[in-house]
Amino acid sequence: MTDLVQLSKDKNVAIITINNPPVNALSPAVAQGIAQAIEQAGKDDGTKAVVLIGGGRTFIAGADIKEFGKITSGKSQRGAGLLPLLLQIEDVRKPVVVAIHGSAFGGGLELAMAGHFRVAAPNAQLGQPEVKLGIIPGAGGTQRLPRLVGVAKAVEMCAEGNPITAQEALRLGLVDHLIEGDLLPGAIAFSREIVGKPALKTRERNDKLGTPSQNSPVFAAAREKAHTKQRGMMAPLAAIDAVEAATRLSFEEGCQVERQLFDKCLFSDQSKALIHAFFGEREVAKIPDVPKETPTLPVNSVAVVGAGTMGGGIAMVFANAGISVLLKEADQPALDRGLANIHKNYQSSVKRGRLTEQSVNERLKLIKPTLSFDDFGKVDMVVEAVFEGMALKKEIFGQLDRVCRPGAILASNTSTLDIDEIASATSRPGAVIGTHFFSPANIMRLLEIVRGQASGKEVIAACMQLSKKLGKVGVLVGNCRGFVGNRMFGPYRREAQFLVEEGATIESVDKALFDFGMAMGPMATGDLAGLDVGWRIRKEYRHLEKPGVRQPFAEDRLCELGRYGQKTGAGWYKYDENRRAIPDPEVNDLVREWAAEAGIAQRKLSSEEIVDRCIYALVNEGARILDEGFALRAVDIDIIYLNGYGFPAYRGGPMWYADTVGLDKVYRRISEFHQQHGELWEPAPLLKRLAQEGKTFAELNREQAVVA
Ligand code: 3H9
């Protein structure tokens, strides 16, 4: 036995405990340890039953994801996997009771299903989340799960990847008993009760597998859903195929189909990208000069200044996390409008079944409207979310400096303005930081945490920790115009406009990027966010534009016509009363006229060029940001794009995507654009260097990690 797995005994019950912190990942060594323990317990005449349990905070969170990279890069061999171990457990002639707390995910649930009985702590979660990593269950999960929970639920769990609660698992028959109180003694007592009762092998249980006429609509509906909700992803469809195999073939044949599909997914670019995203999401929490041990400031109460769309959304984010919020506006009508919006948003969650009336009422009670700064002295943190104007922000921060207690965090939700200048309005710049939420704040997962020159480490650590509590992915960025996300989005949307001005239709630009996997095309995104936002910023910064350098104009012209996007019922598209986009040929004609006036030659543009121009504009700017040190690692940029800009997760983010294309190729293409379109396309020096050295952004991540 290894140190990772211990075998002990409580009278006639053998106890196998897995200890592979932090999440008991089922590495090959753990699997080997379990196999040895099962063999030993099986041979021991004094053992009447076996309890298999996880030590520490969880059962088994799945196979060791790090192993997958070793297999696909050829560093280790893909052996027989876990299947033989699971057969060994199922075949042992003593009942095996699997005791679950924390998470039984992926290979963890697959192992649990090979046991003869499962008991669980009430707060346990069970799931097959593999599709979120671009793979499918690879140890019989697609074959055993339908045998325990039925085909429809198994398809849903394997194709969508969301976990279920212990209570639901009990109802479905995935768990046999819930144990209140201490799990191990409860599991031992349960195992004594079932000694002598029939111990069924899951793989031989066929009663829930349904008939072809019952199953075929289930699979058809699941495929349709996968095509819309997990657009472009191969793993969900493979998972459905594998579960379907369980209903048509023997268990052994089904496992073979599962294995083939698993391998196909594992070796795909999609899975590599999604695994990159999984580890990336955890990597961004690691800040070299703000280590885990950094003391943090508690955030148990906050105030939000501004009850507009962003301020109201941010107040909801805090209330959703159980944190009380003072919501301040300048006058009663604005405050009333803000509160009405919050009520409306919560009501729509109730209508969609996402929240109950009761939980909404609890959240609403946490939001305390105010017109004054009177109670600001009591809060741990303030988030300013007023109109984007430096003078106003400085006035507010001056006021906050006067009213907030020492030690309070003073944060701005600015999306572009200089945090240091904002901080200069206070006597405590160390307390000032940017917390850039994304709209709709209560939905989007990204939180850019903007570090000013003086931002204190404990302030940074507190905001990073807070992001987790709020259910957000916090990414630390530097203080440059637009920070990381919007700074890159500028060139992306600029190119989209250029393409339209050069002859592409609005719809073809959106379609090409939608087909690439973006949640929305760039023109539709502009209409959603409001075209006037960029127009105002461009007007403010016009003096910084270099003479002779091409600038897009179509969007400014649309704004001059009052076409601000969805909010005015028209922008690049027209909108009906349900805010559905309707192509507007008039706009395409107008752009053609304006282009003719400006002397821009018209041509046909392929979807490949559309994608390259827009996505490589992101990559080139991302490389500059990295070089200038405004993002810590390339993966930080990827995580920003995956969580705040609708970049397809299965492409891993813009920098990872560039790696998969090959940086030499990307560099060559950008150089072509540079020649054709001039200085806006000058290749970023870092991209040039990596391309010439045959390196990738991912390698740079690793080099930087070593330095850190
Ligand atoms: C699978 O099982 C395939 C099978 O079908 C078999 C095929 C043959 N492996 O998330 P946290 C690390 S595929 C390796 O911060 P939390 C994680 O990187 C797998 N490492 O904690 C982090 O490391 P660090 C299916 C893993 O409490 C640390 O553990 N399973 C794994 O917020 C703590 O993680 C899944 O997809 C792993 N499986 O959340 C589940 N899991 O500290 C993936 C975690 O160095 N895991 N780590 O940054 C999760 O969803 C969450 O980690 C969990 C805990 C909910 C369990």
Coordinates of N, CA, C and O in Angstrom, one line a residue, residues 12-162:
N12 N -15.2 -6.2 12.2 CA -15.2 -7.0 11.0 C -15.4 -6.1 9.7 O -15.7 -6.6 8.6
V13 N -15.2 -4.8 9.9 CA -15.3 -3.9 8.7 C -13.9 -3.3 8.3 O -13.3 -2.7 9.2
A14 N -13.5 -3.5 7.1 CA -12.3 -3.0 6.6 C -12.5 -1.5 6.2 O -13.6 -1.3 5.6
I15 N -11.6 -0.6 6.5 CA -11.8 0.8 6.1 C -10.6 1.2 5.2 O -9.5 1.1 5.6
I16 N -11.0 1.6 4.0 CA -9.9 2.1 3.1 C -10.1 3.6 3.0 O -11.1 4.1 2.6
T17 N -9.0 4.3 3.4 CA -9.0 5.7 3.4 C -8.1 6.3 2.4 O -6.9 5.9 2.4
I18 N -8.6 7.2 1.6 CA -7.7 7.8 0.6 C -7.2 9.2 1.1 O -8.0 10.0 1.5
N19 N -5.9 9.4 1.0 CA -5.4 10.6 1.5 C -4.4 11.3 0.5 O -3.2 11.1 0.6
N20 N -5.0 12.0 -0.4 CA -4.2 12.6 -1.4 C -4.6 14.1 -1.5 O -5.3 14.5 -2.4
P21 N -4.2 14.9 -0.5 CA -4.7 16.3 -0.5 C -4.3 17.1 -1.7 O -3.3 16.7 -2.3
P22 N -5.0 18.1 -2.1 CA -6.1 18.7 -1.4 C -7.5 18.0 -1.8 O -8.4 18.1 -1.0
V23 N -7.6 17.4 -2.9 CA -8.9 16.9 -3.3 C -9.0 15.4 -3.6 O -9.9 14.9 -4.2
N24 N -7.9 14.7 -3.1 CA -7.9 13.2 -3.3 C -8.0 12.8 -4.8 O -8.7 11.9 -5.1
A25 N -7.3 13.6 -5.6 CA -7.3 13.2 -7.0 C -6.9 11.8 -7.2 O -5.9 11.3 -6.6
L26 N -7.5 11.1 -8.1 CA -7.3 9.7 -8.3 C -6.1 9.5 -9.3 O -6.2 9.1 -10.4
S27 N -4.9 9.7 -8.7 CA -3.7 9.6 -9.5 C -3.4 8.1 -9.7 O -4.0 7.3 -9.0
P28 N -2.6 7.7 -10.6 CA -2.2 6.3 -10.8 C -1.8 5.6 -9.4 O -2.2 4.5 -9.1
A29 N -1.0 6.4 -8.6 CA -0.6 5.8 -7.4 C -1.7 5.6 -6.4 O -1.7 4.6 -5.7
V30 N -2.7 6.5 -6.4 CA -3.9 6.3 -5.6 C -4.7 5.1 -6.0 O -5.1 4.2 -5.2
A31 N -4.8 4.9 -7.3 CA -5.6 3.8 -7.9 C -4.9 2.5 -7.5 O -5.5 1.5 -7.1
Q32 N -3.5 2.5 -7.6 CA -2.8 1.3 -7.2 C -3.0 1.0 -5.7 O -3.2 -0.2 -5.4
G33 N -2.9 2.0 -4.9 CA -3.1 1.8 -3.5 C -4.5 1.2 -3.2 O -4.6 0.3 -2.3
I34 N -5.5 1.7 -3.8 CA -6.9 1.2 -3.6 C -6.9 -0.3 -4.0 O -7.5 -1.1 -3.3
A35 N -6.3 -0.6 -5.2 CA -6.4 -2.0 -5.7 C -5.7 -2.9 -4.7 O -6.3 -4.0 -4.4
Q36 N -4.6 -2.5 -4.1 CA -3.9 -3.4 -3.1 C -4.8 -3.5 -1.9 O -4.9 -4.6 -1.3
A37 N -5.4 -2.4 -1.4 CA -6.2 -2.5 -0.2 C -7.4 -3.4 -0.4 O -7.8 -4.2 0.4
I38 N -8.1 -3.3 -1.6 CA -9.2 -4.1 -1.9 C -8.8 -5.6 -1.9 O -9.5 -6.4 -1.4
E39 N -7.7 -5.8 -2.5 CA -7.3 -7.2 -2.6 C -7.0 -7.8 -1.2 O -7.5 -8.9 -0.9
Q40 N -6.4 -7.0 -0.4 CA -6.1 -7.4 1.0 C -7.4 -7.7 1.8 O -7.5 -8.7 2.4
A41 N -8.3 -6.7 1.7 CA -9.6 -6.8 2.4 C -10.4 -8.0 1.9 O -11.0 -8.7 2.7
G42 N -10.3 -8.2 0.6 CA -11.0 -9.4 0.0 C -10.5 -10.7 0.5 O -11.3 -11.6 0.7
K43 N -9.2 -10.8 0.8 CA -8.7 -12.1 1.2 C -8.8 -12.3 2.7 O -8.7 -13.4 3.1
D44 N -9.1 -11.3 3.4 CA -9.2 -11.4 4.9 C -10.5 -12.0 5.4 O -11.6 -11.4 5.2
D45 N -10.4 -13.2 5.9 CA -11.7 -13.9 6.3 C -12.4 -13.1 7.4 O -13.6 -13.2 7.5
G46 N -11.7 -12.4 8.2 CA -12.4 -11.6 9.3 C -13.1 -10.4 8.8 O -13.9 -9.8 9.5
T47 N -13.0 -10.1 7.5 CA -13.6 -8.9 7.0 C -14.9 -9.2 6.3 O -15.0 -10.1 5.5
K48 N -16.0 -8.6 6.8 CA -17.3 -8.9 6.3 C -17.8 -7.8 5.3 O -18.7 -8.0 4.5
A49 N -17.3 -6.6 5.5 CA -17.7 -5.5 4.6 C -16.5 -4.5 4.5 O -15.6 -4.5 5.4
V50 N -16.6 -3.7 3.4 CA -15.5 -2.7 3.2 C -16.1 -1.3 3.1 O -17.1 -1.2 2.4
V51 N -15.5 -0.4 3.8 CA -15.9 1.0 3.7 C -14.8 1.7 3.0 O -13.7 1.6 3.4
L52 N -15.1 2.4 1.9 CA -14.1 3.2 1.2 C -14.5 4.7 1.3 O -15.6 5.1 1.0
I53 N -13.5 5.4 1.9 CA -13.8 6.8 2.2 C -12.7 7.7 1.9 O -11.5 7.3 1.8
G54 N -12.9 9.0 1.7 CA -11.9 10.0 1.5 C -11.4 10.6 2.8 O -12.3 11.0 3.6
G55 N -10.1 10.8 3.0 CA -9.7 11.6 4.1 C -9.7 13.1 3.8 O -9.8 13.4 2.6
G56 N -9.7 14.0 4.8 CA -9.6 15.4 4.5 C -11.0 15.9 4.1 O -12.0 15.4 4.5
R57 N -11.0 17.0 3.3 CA -12.2 17.7 3.0 C -13.1 17.2 2.0 O -14.2 17.7 1.8
T58 N -12.7 16.1 1.3 CA -13.6 15.6 0.2 C -13.4 14.2 0.0 O -12.3 13.6 0.4
F59 N -14.3 13.6 -0.8 CA -14.1 12.2 -1.3 C -13.1 12.4 -2.4 O -12.0 12.9 -2.2
I60 N -13.4 12.0 -3.6 CA -12.4 12.1 -4.7 C -13.0 13.0 -5.8 O -14.1 12.8 -6.3
A61 N -12.2 14.1 -6.1 CA -12.7 15.1 -7.1 C -12.4 14.7 -8.5 O -12.6 15.5 -9.4
G62 N -12.0 13.5 -8.7 CA -11.8 13.0 -10.1 C -10.4 12.5 -10.3 O -9.5 12.5 -9.4
A63 N -10.2 12.1 -11.6 CA -8.8 11.6 -12.0 C -7.9 12.8 -11.8 O -8.4 14.0 -11.8
D64 N -6.6 12.6 -11.7 CA -5.7 13.7 -11.6 C -5.5 14.4 -13.0 O -5.0 13.8 -13.9
I65 N -6.1 15.6 -13.1 CA -6.1 16.3 -14.4 C -4.7 16.5 -15.0 O -4.5 16.6 -16.2
K66 N -3.8 16.6 -14.1 CA -2.4 16.9 -14.6 C -1.9 15.7 -15.4 O -1.0 15.9 -16.3
E67 N -2.4 14.5 -15.1 CA -2.0 13.4 -15.9 C -2.3 13.5 -17.4 O -1.6 12.9 -18.2
F68 N -3.4 14.2 -17.7 CA -3.9 14.2 -19.1 C -2.8 14.9 -20.0 O -2.6 14.4 -21.1
G69 N -2.3 16.0 -19.5 CA -1.2 16.7 -20.2 C 0.0 15.8 -20.5 O 0.6 15.8 -21.6
K70 N 0.3 14.9 -19.5 CA 1.5 14.0 -19.7 C 1.2 13.0 -20.8 O 2.0 12.6 -21.6
I71 N -0.1 12.6 -20.8 CA -0.5 11.5 -21.8 C -0.5 12.2 -23.2 O 0.1 11.6 -24.1
T72 N -1.1 13.3 -23.3 CA -1.2 13.9 -24.7 C 0.1 14.4 -25.2 O 0.3 14.5 -26.4
S73 N 1.0 14.7 -24.3 CA 2.3 15.2 -24.8 C 3.3 14.0 -25.0 O 4.5 14.2 -25.3
G74 N 2.8 12.8 -24.7 CA 3.6 11.6 -24.9 C 4.6 11.4 -23.7 O 5.4 10.4 -23.8
K75 N 4.5 12.2 -22.6 CA 5.4 11.9 -21.5 C 5.0 10.7 -20.7 O 5.8 10.2 -20.0
S76 N 3.7 10.3 -20.7 CA 3.4 9.1 -20.1 C 2.4 8.3 -20.9 O 1.7 8.9 -21.8
Q77 N 2.3 7.1 -20.7 CA 1.5 6.2 -21.6 C 0.1 6.2 -21.0 O -0.1 6.2 -19.8
R78 N -0.9 6.1 -21.9 CA -2.3 5.9 -21.5 C -2.4 4.4 -21.3 O -2.5 3.6 -22.2
G79 N -2.5 3.9 -20.0 CA -2.6 2.5 -19.8 C -4.1 2.1 -19.8 O -4.9 2.7 -20.5
A80 N -4.4 1.1 -19.0 CA -5.7 0.5 -19.0 C -6.7 1.5 -18.3 O -7.9 1.3 -18.3
G81 N -6.1 2.5 -17.6 CA -6.9 3.4 -16.9 C -7.5 2.8 -15.6 O -7.0 1.9 -15.1
L82 N -8.7 3.3 -15.3 CA -9.3 2.9 -14.0 C -10.2 1.7 -14.1 O -10.7 1.1 -13.1
L83 N -10.5 1.3 -15.4 CA -11.5 0.3 -15.6 C -11.3 -1.0 -14.8 O -12.1 -1.6 -14.1
P84 N -10.0 -1.6 -14.9 CA -9.7 -2.8 -14.2 C -10.0 -2.7 -12.7 O -10.5 -3.6 -12.0
L85 N -9.6 -1.5 -12.1 CA -9.8 -1.3 -10.7 C -11.3 -1.4 -10.3 O -11.7 -2.0 -9.3
L86 N -12.1 -0.7 -11.2 CA -13.5 -0.7 -10.9 C -14.1 -2.0 -11.0 O -15.0 -2.4 -10.2
L87 N -13.6 -2.8 -11.9 CA -14.2 -4.2 -12.0 C -13.8 -5.0 -10.8 O -14.5 -5.8 -10.2
Q88 N -12.5 -4.8 -10.4 CA -12.0 -5.5 -9.2 C -12.9 -5.2 -7.9 O -13.3 -6.0 -7.2
I89 N -13.3 -3.9 -7.8 CA -14.1 -3.5 -6.6 C -15.5 -4.1 -6.8 O -16.0 -4.7 -5.8
E90 N -16.0 -4.1 -8.0 CA -17.4 -4.6 -8.2 C -17.4 -6.1 -8.0 O -18.4 -6.7 -7.5
D91 N -16.3 -6.8 -8.3 CA -16.3 -8.3 -8.2 C -15.9 -8.8 -6.8 O -15.9 -10.0 -6.6
V92 N -15.4 -7.9 -5.9 CA -15.0 -8.4 -4.6 C -16.2 -9.0 -3.9 O -17.3 -8.6 -4.0
R93 N -15.9 -10.2 -3.2 CA -17.1 -10.9 -2.7 C -17.5 -10.4 -1.3 O -18.0 -11.2 -0.5
K94 N -17.3 -9.2 -1.0 CA -17.8 -8.6 0.2 C -18.4 -7.2 -0.2 O -17.9 -6.6 -1.1
P95 N -19.4 -6.8 0.5 CA -20.0 -5.6 0.1 C -19.1 -4.4 0.3 O -18.5 -4.3 1.4
V96 N -19.0 -3.6 -0.7 CA -18.2 -2.4 -0.6 C -19.1 -1.2 -0.5 O -19.9 -1.0 -1.4
V97 N -19.0 -0.5 0.6 CA -19.8 0.7 0.9 C -18.9 2.0 0.6 O -17.9 2.1 1.3
V98 N -19.3 2.8 -0.3 CA -18.5 4.0 -0.6 C -19.2 5.1 0.2 O -20.4 5.4 0.1
A99 N -18.3 5.8 1.0 CA -18.8 6.9 1.9 C -18.4 8.2 1.3 O -17.2 8.4 1.1
I100 N -19.3 9.1 0.9 CA -19.0 10.3 0.2 C -19.3 11.6 1.0 O -20.4 11.8 1.5
H101 N -18.3 12.4 1.0 CA -18.5 13.8 1.5 C -17.8 14.7 0.5 O -16.9 14.3 -0.3
G102 N -18.1 16.0 0.6 CA -17.4 16.9 -0.4 C -17.9 16.6 -1.8 O -19.1 16.5 -2.1
S103 N -16.9 16.3 -2.6 CA -17.2 16.1 -4.0 C -16.9 14.6 -4.5 O -15.8 14.2 -4.2
A104 N -17.8 14.0 -5.1 CA -17.5 12.7 -5.8 C -17.7 13.1 -7.3 O -18.8 13.0 -7.9
F105 N -16.6 13.5 -7.9 CA -16.6 14.0 -9.3 C -15.8 13.1 -10.2 O -14.8 12.6 -9.8
G106 N -16.2 13.1 -11.5 CA -15.5 12.4 -12.5 C -15.1 11.0 -12.1 O -16.0 10.2 -11.7
G107 N -13.8 10.7 -12.1 CA -13.4 9.3 -11.7 C -13.8 9.0 -10.3 O -13.9 7.8 -10.0
G108 N -14.0 10.0 -9.5 CA -14.4 9.7 -8.1 C -15.8 9.1 -8.1 O -16.1 8.2 -7.4
L109 N -16.7 9.7 -8.9 CA -18.1 9.1 -9.0 C -18.1 7.8 -9.7 O -18.8 6.8 -9.3
E110 N -17.2 7.7 -10.7 CA -17.1 6.4 -11.4 C -16.7 5.3 -10.4 O -17.2 4.2 -10.4
L111 N -15.7 5.6 -9.6 CA -15.3 4.6 -8.6 C -16.4 4.3 -7.6 O -16.7 3.2 -7.3
A112 N -17.1 5.4 -7.2 CA -18.2 5.2 -6.2 C -19.3 4.3 -6.8 O -19.8 3.4 -6.1
M113 N -19.5 4.4 -8.1 CA -20.6 3.6 -8.7 C -20.2 2.1 -8.8 O -21.0 1.2 -9.0
A114 N -18.9 1.8 -8.7 CA -18.4 0.4 -8.8 C -18.6 -0.2 -7.4 O -18.6 -1.5 -7.3
G115 N -18.8 0.6 -6.4 CA -19.1 0.0 -5.1 C -20.5 -0.6 -5.1 O -21.3 -0.3 -6.0
H116 N -20.8 -1.4 -4.1 CA -22.2 -2.0 -4.1 C -23.2 -1.1 -3.4 O -24.4 -1.3 -3.7
F117 N -22.8 -0.2 -2.6 CA -23.7 0.7 -1.9 C -22.9 2.1 -1.8 O -21.7 2.1 -1.7
R118 N -23.7 3.1 -1.7 CA -23.2 4.4 -1.5 C -23.9 5.2 -0.4 O -25.2 5.2 -0.4
V119 N -23.2 5.7 0.5 CA -23.8 6.6 1.5 C -23.1 7.9 1.4 O -22.0 8.0 0.9
A120 N -23.9 9.0 1.8 CA -23.3 10.3 1.6 C -23.6 11.3 2.7 O -24.7 11.1 3.4
A121 N -22.8 12.2 2.9 CA -23.1 13.3 3.9 C -24.1 14.2 3.2 O -24.0 14.3 1.9
P122 N -25.0 14.9 3.9 CA -26.0 15.7 3.3 C -25.5 16.8 2.4 O -26.2 17.2 1.4
N123 N -24.3 17.3 2.6 CA -23.8 18.4 1.7 C -22.9 17.9 0.6 O -22.2 18.7 0.0
A124 N -22.9 16.6 0.4 CA -22.0 16.1 -0.7 C -22.6 16.5 -2.0 O -23.8 16.7 -2.2
Q125 N -21.7 16.5 -3.0 CA -22.1 16.8 -4.4 C -21.5 15.6 -5.3 O -20.4 15.2 -5.1
L126 N -22.3 15.2 -6.3 CA -21.9 14.1 -7.1 C -22.1 14.6 -8.6 O -23.1 15.2 -9.0
G127 N -21.1 14.3 -9.4 CA -21.2 14.7 -10.8 C -20.1 14.1 -11.7 O -19.1 13.6 -11.3
Q128 N -20.4 14.2 -13.0 CA -19.5 13.9 -14.0 C -19.2 15.1 -14.8 O -19.7 15.4 -15.9
P129 N -18.2 15.9 -14.3 CA -18.0 17.2 -14.9 C -17.0 17.2 -16.1 O -16.5 18.2 -16.5
E130 N -16.6 16.0 -16.5 CA -15.6 15.9 -17.5 C -15.8 16.8 -18.7 O -14.8 17.3 -19.3
V131 N -17.0 16.9 -19.2 CA -17.2 17.8 -20.4 C -16.7 19.2 -20.3 O -16.3 19.8 -21.2
K132 N -16.6 19.6 -19.0 CA -16.1 21.0 -18.8 C -14.6 21.0 -19.1 O -14.0 22.1 -19.2
L133 N -14.0 19.9 -19.1 CA -12.6 19.8 -19.5 C -12.4 19.3 -20.9 O -11.3 18.9 -21.3
G134 N -13.5 19.2 -21.6 CA -13.5 18.8 -23.0 C -13.3 17.3 -23.2 O -13.0 16.8 -24.3
I135 N -13.5 16.5 -22.2 CA -13.5 15.1 -22.3 C -14.8 14.5 -21.8 O -15.7 15.2 -21.5
I136 N -14.9 13.2 -21.8 CA -16.1 12.5 -21.2 C -15.6 11.6 -20.1 O -14.5 11.3 -20.0
P137 N -16.6 11.1 -19.3 CA -16.2 10.1 -18.3 C -15.4 9.0 -19.0 O -15.8 8.5 -20.1
G138 N -14.3 8.5 -18.5 CA -13.5 7.6 -19.2 C -13.3 6.3 -18.4 O -12.5 5.4 -18.7
A139 N -14.0 6.1 -17.3 CA -13.9 4.9 -16.5 C -15.2 4.3 -16.2 O -15.6 3.9 -15.1
G140 N -16.0 4.2 -17.3 CA -17.3 3.5 -17.2 C -18.4 4.3 -16.8 O -19.6 3.9 -16.6
G141 N -18.2 5.6 -16.5 CA -19.2 6.5 -16.0 C -20.4 6.6 -16.9 O -21.6 6.6 -16.4
T142 N -20.2 6.6 -18.2 CA -21.3 6.7 -19.1 C -22.1 5.4 -19.2 O -23.2 5.4 -19.7
Q143 N -21.5 4.3 -18.7 CA -22.2 3.0 -18.7 C -22.9 2.7 -17.4 O -23.9 2.1 -17.3
R144 N -22.2 3.1 -16.3 CA -22.8 2.7 -15.0 C -23.9 3.8 -14.5 O -24.9 3.4 -13.9
L145 N -23.6 5.0 -14.9 CA -24.6 6.1 -14.4 C -26.0 5.8 -14.9 O -27.0 5.9 -14.1
P146 N -26.2 5.6 -16.2 CA -27.6 5.3 -16.6 C -28.2 4.1 -15.9 O -29.4 4.0 -15.7
R147 N -27.4 3.1 -15.5 CA -27.9 2.0 -14.8 C -28.4 2.3 -13.4 O -29.2 1.6 -12.9
L148 N -27.9 3.4 -12.9 CA -28.3 3.8 -11.5 C -29.4 4.9 -11.5 O -30.3 4.9 -10.7
V149 N -29.2 5.9 -12.4 CA -30.2 7.0 -12.3 C -31.1 7.1 -13.5 O -32.0 8.0 -13.6
G150 N -31.0 6.2 -14.5 CA -31.8 6.2 -15.6 C -31.2 7.0 -16.7 O -30.2 7.8 -16.5
V151 N -31.7 6.8 -18.0 CA -31.0 7.3 -19.1 C -31.0 8.9 -19.2 O -30.0 9.5 -19.4
A152 N -32.2 9.4 -19.0 CA -32.4 10.9 -19.2 C -31.4 11.7 -18.2 O -30.7 12.6 -18.6
K153 N -31.4 11.3 -17.0 CA -30.6 12.0 -16.0 C -29.1 11.8 -16.3 O -28.3 12.7 -16.2
A154 N -28.8 10.5 -16.7 CA -27.4 10.2 -17.0 C -26.9 11.1 -18.2 O -25.8 11.6 -18.2
V155 N -27.7 11.2 -19.2 CA -27.4 12.0 -20.4 C -27.1 13.5 -19.9 O -26.1 14.1 -20.2
E156 N -28.0 13.9 -19.1 CA -27.9 15.3 -18.6 C -26.6 15.5 -17.8 O -25.8 16.4 -18.1
M157 N -26.4 14.6 -16.9 CA -25.2 14.8 -16.1 C -23.9 14.6 -16.9 O -22.9 15.4 -16.6
C158 N -23.8 13.7 -17.8 CA -22.6 13.5 -18.5 C -22.4 14.6 -19.6 O -21.3 15.0 -19.9
A159 N -23.5 15.0 -20.2 CA -23.3 16.0 -21.3 C -23.2 17.4 -20.8 O -22.6 18.3 -21.4
E160 N -23.8 17.7 -19.7 CA -23.8 19.1 -19.2 C -22.8 19.3 -18.1 O -22.3 20.4 -17.9
G161 N -22.5 18.3 -17.4 CA -21.4 18.3 -16.4 C -21.7 18.9 -15.1 O -20.8 19.1 -14.2
N162 N -23.0 19.3 -14.8 CA -23.3 19.9 -13.5 C -23.5 18.9 -12.4 O -24.2 17.9 -12.7

